[in-house]
């Protein structure tokens, strides 16, 4: 039996009578990108909240390095090396890049209660980490608010990798970006993969997922339409499944009938 870095097996989540997830299974390996695809209401948010410790599954199990785990909070998930970068990024726009990079985990110098924020070390580490991820940021002193959306996402990715993320969950990182900035983020997803991180890329856009993905999990109304390795599915089929497949065909049939009646 293959041991995966992170494995979710038959995950189900209920909110009263509402089924958010039913029997969802997938896995993530070091140096691979697993894409979780689905339209609004497909269950993507519920699934990543289970993986990141925000919610506990009602059924099913999670395993890290083959050992079953129970995350009572996001802190537990982070301790296991699972970091989540949400759409809002939790950054302070008026603060510099390097201050945001270490927000809540500042390097310090000195002894006892007089220990001070070691800004020189922080700036040096930020320059090094951004350079190793080949992220082109002109000046780490500039406020985060002056960066483009893609650049902000890249800083968040570099921060997660620096703080030891073995599994990096990205929540719709390209959803509010134009074509060029989305390309920037996709490039840094590949950079994280090259660093040996297991990336879980949540998106509703198959055109963003296919170029970087190694594996694709398609969700629809809380259920899985299947898990496909890249060798098993082409972009056209991925788009078709995302578009609803049979549902889209039924809609086209209905529209043709309406056009015939009007005509």
CSV table of C-alpha atoms in Angstrom, one decimal, residues 14-232:
chain,number,residue,atom,x,y,z
A,14,UNK,CA,-23.1,17.5,7.5
A,15,UNK,CA,-24.6,20.7,8.7
A,16,UNK,CA,-27.9,19.6,10.1
A,17,UNK,CA,-29.8,18.1,7.2
A,18,UNK,CA,-27.5,19.7,4.6
A,19,UNK,CA,-24.9,17.4,3.1
A,20,UNK,CA,-21.8,19.5,2.5
A,21,UNK,CA,-19.5,16.5,1.6
A,22,UNK,CA,-20.1,12.8,1.0
A,23,UNK,CA,-17.4,10.2,0.8
A,24,UNK,CA,-14.6,12.4,-0.6
A,25,UNK,CA,-11.2,10.8,-1.0
A,26,UNK,CA,-7.9,12.1,-2.3
A,27,UNK,CA,-4.3,12.3,-1.5
A,28,UNK,CA,-1.3,14.7,-1.8
A,29,UNK,CA,2.3,13.8,-2.3
A,30,UNK,CA,5.5,15.8,-2.0
A,31,UNK,CA,6.5,17.6,-5.2
A,32,UNK,CA,3.0,17.2,-6.7
A,33,UNK,CA,0.0,19.5,-7.3
A,34,UNK,CA,-3.5,18.1,-6.5
A,35,UNK,CA,-6.2,20.3,-7.9
A,36,UNK,CA,-9.7,20.4,-6.2
A,37,UNK,CA,-12.1,21.7,-8.8
A,38,UNK,CA,-15.8,22.6,-8.6
A,39,UNK,CA,-18.3,25.4,-9.1
A,40,UNK,CA,-19.8,27.5,-6.3
A,41,UNK,CA,-21.5,25.2,-3.8
A,42,UNK,CA,-19.5,22.2,-4.9
A,43,UNK,CA,-18.1,21.6,-1.4
A,44,UNK,CA,-14.5,23.0,-2.0
A,45,UNK,CA,-14.6,25.3,1.0
A,46,UNK,CA,-16.0,22.6,3.3
A,47,UNK,CA,-13.3,20.2,2.1
A,48,UNK,CA,-10.3,22.5,2.7
A,49,UNK,CA,-11.7,23.5,6.1
A,50,UNK,CA,-11.6,19.8,7.1
A,51,UNK,CA,-8.1,19.4,5.7
A,52,UNK,CA,-6.9,22.5,7.6
A,53,UNK,CA,-8.4,21.7,10.9
A,54,UNK,CA,-11.2,24.4,10.9
A,55,UNK,CA,-13.9,21.7,10.9
A,56,UNK,CA,-13.8,18.1,11.9
A,57,UNK,CA,-15.2,15.5,9.5
A,58,UNK,CA,-18.4,13.7,10.6
A,59,UNK,CA,-17.2,10.5,8.8
A,60,UNK,CA,-14.0,9.4,7.2
A,61,UNK,CA,-10.4,9.8,8.2
A,62,UNK,CA,-7.2,11.9,7.6
A,63,UNK,CA,-3.7,10.5,7.5
A,64,UNK,CA,-0.4,12.2,7.5
A,65,UNK,CA,2.6,10.0,6.6
A,66,UNK,CA,0.3,7.0,6.9
A,67,UNK,CA,-0.7,7.8,10.5
A,68,UNK,CA,-4.3,8.8,11.3
A,69,UNK,CA,-4.6,12.3,12.6
A,70,UNK,CA,-7.4,14.3,14.3
A,71,UNK,CA,-7.1,18.1,13.9
A,72,UNK,CA,-9.0,19.9,16.7
A,73,UNK,CA,-7.9,23.3,15.3
A,74,UNK,CA,-5.9,24.9,12.5
A,75,UNK,CA,-3.0,25.0,15.0
A,76,UNK,CA,-2.9,21.2,15.0
A,77,UNK,CA,-2.9,21.1,11.2
A,78,UNK,CA,0.0,23.7,11.1
A,79,UNK,CA,1.9,21.6,13.6
A,80,UNK,CA,1.6,18.7,11.1
A,81,UNK,CA,3.0,20.9,8.4
A,82,UNK,CA,-0.3,21.8,6.7
A,83,UNK,CA,-0.5,25.5,5.8
A,84,UNK,CA,-3.5,27.2,4.2
A,85,UNK,CA,-3.4,30.4,2.2
A,86,UNK,CA,-6.9,31.9,2.0
A,87,UNK,CA,-8.1,34.4,-0.6
A,88,UNK,CA,-8.0,37.3,1.9
A,89,UNK,CA,-4.3,36.5,2.7
A,90,UNK,CA,-4.5,37.9,6.3
A,91,UNK,CA,-2.0,40.7,5.4
A,92,UNK,CA,-1.8,44.3,6.7
A,93,UNK,CA,-1.7,46.5,3.6
A,94,UNK,CA,0.2,49.4,5.2
A,95,UNK,CA,2.9,47.2,6.7
A,96,UNK,CA,6.1,46.4,4.7
A,97,UNK,CA,6.5,43.0,3.0
A,98,UNK,CA,9.1,41.8,5.5
A,99,UNK,CA,6.9,42.8,8.5
A,100,UNK,CA,3.9,40.9,6.9
A,101,UNK,CA,6.2,37.9,6.2
A,102,UNK,CA,7.0,37.5,9.9
A,103,UNK,CA,3.7,38.7,11.3
A,104,UNK,CA,3.2,36.8,14.6
A,105,UNK,CA,6.5,35.0,14.3
A,106,UNK,CA,9.1,37.8,14.5
A,107,UNK,CA,12.8,36.9,14.9
A,108,UNK,CA,14.2,38.6,18.0
A,109,UNK,CA,17.5,39.6,19.5
A,110,UNK,CA,18.6,40.4,23.0
A,111,UNK,CA,18.0,38.8,26.4
A,112,UNK,CA,14.8,38.4,28.4
A,113,UNK,CA,12.1,41.0,28.4
A,114,UNK,CA,14.3,43.4,26.4
A,115,UNK,CA,14.4,41.2,23.3
A,116,UNK,CA,13.7,43.3,20.2
A,117,UNK,CA,12.4,42.6,16.7
A,118,UNK,CA,15.5,41.7,14.7
A,119,UNK,CA,14.7,43.7,11.6
A,120,UNK,CA,18.0,43.1,9.9
A,121,UNK,CA,17.6,39.3,10.1
A,122,UNK,CA,14.0,39.5,9.0
A,123,UNK,CA,14.9,41.5,5.9
A,124,UNK,CA,17.8,39.2,5.1
A,125,UNK,CA,15.6,36.1,5.4
A,126,UNK,CA,12.8,37.6,3.3
A,127,UNK,CA,15.2,38.6,0.5
A,128,UNK,CA,16.7,35.1,0.6
A,129,UNK,CA,13.3,33.3,0.5
A,130,UNK,CA,11.9,35.4,-2.3
A,131,UNK,CA,15.1,35.0,-4.3
A,132,UNK,CA,15.0,31.2,-3.8
A,133,UNK,CA,11.4,31.1,-5.0
A,134,UNK,CA,12.5,33.4,-7.9
A,135,UNK,CA,9.9,36.0,-6.8
A,136,UNK,CA,10.8,39.4,-8.3
A,137,UNK,CA,9.9,41.9,-5.6
A,138,UNK,CA,11.8,45.2,-6.0
A,139,UNK,CA,12.0,46.3,-2.4
A,140,UNK,CA,11.0,44.2,0.8
A,141,UNK,CA,10.4,47.6,2.5
A,142,UNK,CA,7.5,48.6,0.3
A,143,UNK,CA,4.0,48.2,1.8
A,144,UNK,CA,2.1,45.1,0.9
A,145,UNK,CA,-0.7,47.3,-0.3
A,146,UNK,CA,1.4,48.5,-3.2
A,147,UNK,CA,1.8,44.9,-4.6
A,148,UNK,CA,-0.4,43.4,-7.3
A,149,UNK,CA,-2.8,40.6,-6.3
A,150,UNK,CA,-0.5,38.0,-7.9
A,151,UNK,CA,2.6,39.4,-6.0
A,152,UNK,CA,0.7,39.3,-2.7
A,153,UNK,CA,-0.2,35.7,-3.3
A,154,UNK,CA,3.5,34.9,-4.2
A,155,UNK,CA,4.6,36.4,-0.9
A,156,UNK,CA,2.1,34.4,1.0
A,157,UNK,CA,3.3,31.2,-0.7
A,158,UNK,CA,6.9,32.0,0.1
A,159,UNK,CA,6.0,32.7,3.7
A,160,UNK,CA,4.2,29.3,4.1
A,161,UNK,CA,7.2,27.4,2.5
A,162,UNK,CA,9.6,29.3,4.8
A,163,UNK,CA,7.7,28.3,7.9
A,164,UNK,CA,7.9,24.6,7.1
A,165,UNK,CA,4.8,23.9,5.1
A,166,UNK,CA,4.9,20.3,3.8
A,167,UNK,CA,1.4,20.6,2.4
A,168,UNK,CA,0.3,24.0,1.0
A,169,UNK,CA,-3.4,24.5,0.5
A,170,UNK,CA,-4.3,27.4,-1.8
A,171,UNK,CA,-7.9,28.6,-1.7
A,172,UNK,CA,-8.8,30.1,-5.1
A,173,UNK,CA,-5.6,32.0,-5.4
A,174,UNK,CA,-6.3,33.1,-9.0
A,175,UNK,CA,-10.0,33.8,-8.8
A,176,UNK,CA,-9.9,37.6,-8.6
A,177,UNK,CA,-6.9,38.0,-10.9
A,178,UNK,CA,-6.4,38.9,-14.6
A,179,UNK,CA,-4.7,36.6,-17.0
A,180,UNK,CA,-1.2,38.0,-16.4
A,181,UNK,CA,-1.4,38.0,-12.6
A,182,UNK,CA,-3.0,34.5,-12.6
A,183,UNK,CA,0.0,33.4,-14.6
A,184,UNK,CA,2.3,34.8,-11.9
A,185,UNK,CA,0.6,32.7,-9.2
A,186,UNK,CA,0.6,29.6,-11.3
A,187,UNK,CA,4.4,30.0,-11.8
A,188,UNK,CA,4.9,30.2,-8.0
A,189,UNK,CA,2.7,27.1,-7.5
A,190,UNK,CA,5.2,25.3,-9.7
A,191,UNK,CA,8.1,26.8,-7.7
A,192,UNK,CA,6.6,25.4,-4.5
A,193,UNK,CA,6.2,22.0,-6.1
A,194,UNK,CA,9.9,22.1,-7.2
A,195,UNK,CA,10.8,22.8,-3.5
A,196,UNK,CA,9.2,19.4,-2.7
A,197,UNK,CA,6.0,20.8,-1.2
A,198,UNK,CA,2.7,19.0,-1.7
A,199,UNK,CA,0.4,21.6,-3.1
A,200,UNK,CA,-3.4,21.4,-3.0
A,201,UNK,CA,-4.8,24.0,-5.4
A,202,UNK,CA,-8.5,24.8,-5.0
A,203,UNK,CA,-10.1,26.4,-8.0
A,204,UNK,CA,-13.2,26.7,-10.2
A,205,UNK,CA,-11.1,27.3,-13.3
A,206,UNK,CA,-10.0,24.2,-15.2
A,207,UNK,CA,-7.8,26.4,-17.5
A,208,UNK,CA,-5.8,27.4,-14.5
A,209,UNK,CA,-5.7,23.9,-13.0
A,210,UNK,CA,-4.7,21.9,-16.0
A,211,UNK,CA,-1.2,23.4,-16.8
A,212,UNK,CA,0.1,22.9,-13.2
A,213,UNK,CA,-1.9,20.0,-11.9
A,214,UNK,CA,-0.7,16.4,-11.5
A,215,UNK,CA,-4.0,15.1,-10.2
A,216,UNK,CA,-7.6,16.5,-10.5
A,217,UNK,CA,-10.5,15.9,-8.1
A,218,UNK,CA,-13.8,17.2,-9.4
A,219,UNK,CA,-16.6,18.0,-6.9
A,220,UNK,CA,-20.2,18.6,-7.6
A,221,UNK,CA,-22.8,19.3,-4.8
A,222,UNK,CA,-20.6,17.8,-2.2
A,223,UNK,CA,-19.8,14.6,-4.1
A,224,UNK,CA,-16.9,13.5,-6.2
A,225,UNK,CA,-17.2,13.1,-9.9
A,226,UNK,CA,-13.9,11.3,-9.9
A,227,UNK,CA,-10.1,11.6,-9.3
A,228,UNK,CA,-7.9,11.7,-12.4
A,229,UNK,CA,-4.2,11.6,-12.9
A,230,UNK,CA,-3.1,14.0,-15.7
A,231,UNK,CA,-2.3,11.1,-17.9
A,232,UNK,CA,-6.0,10.0,-17.6
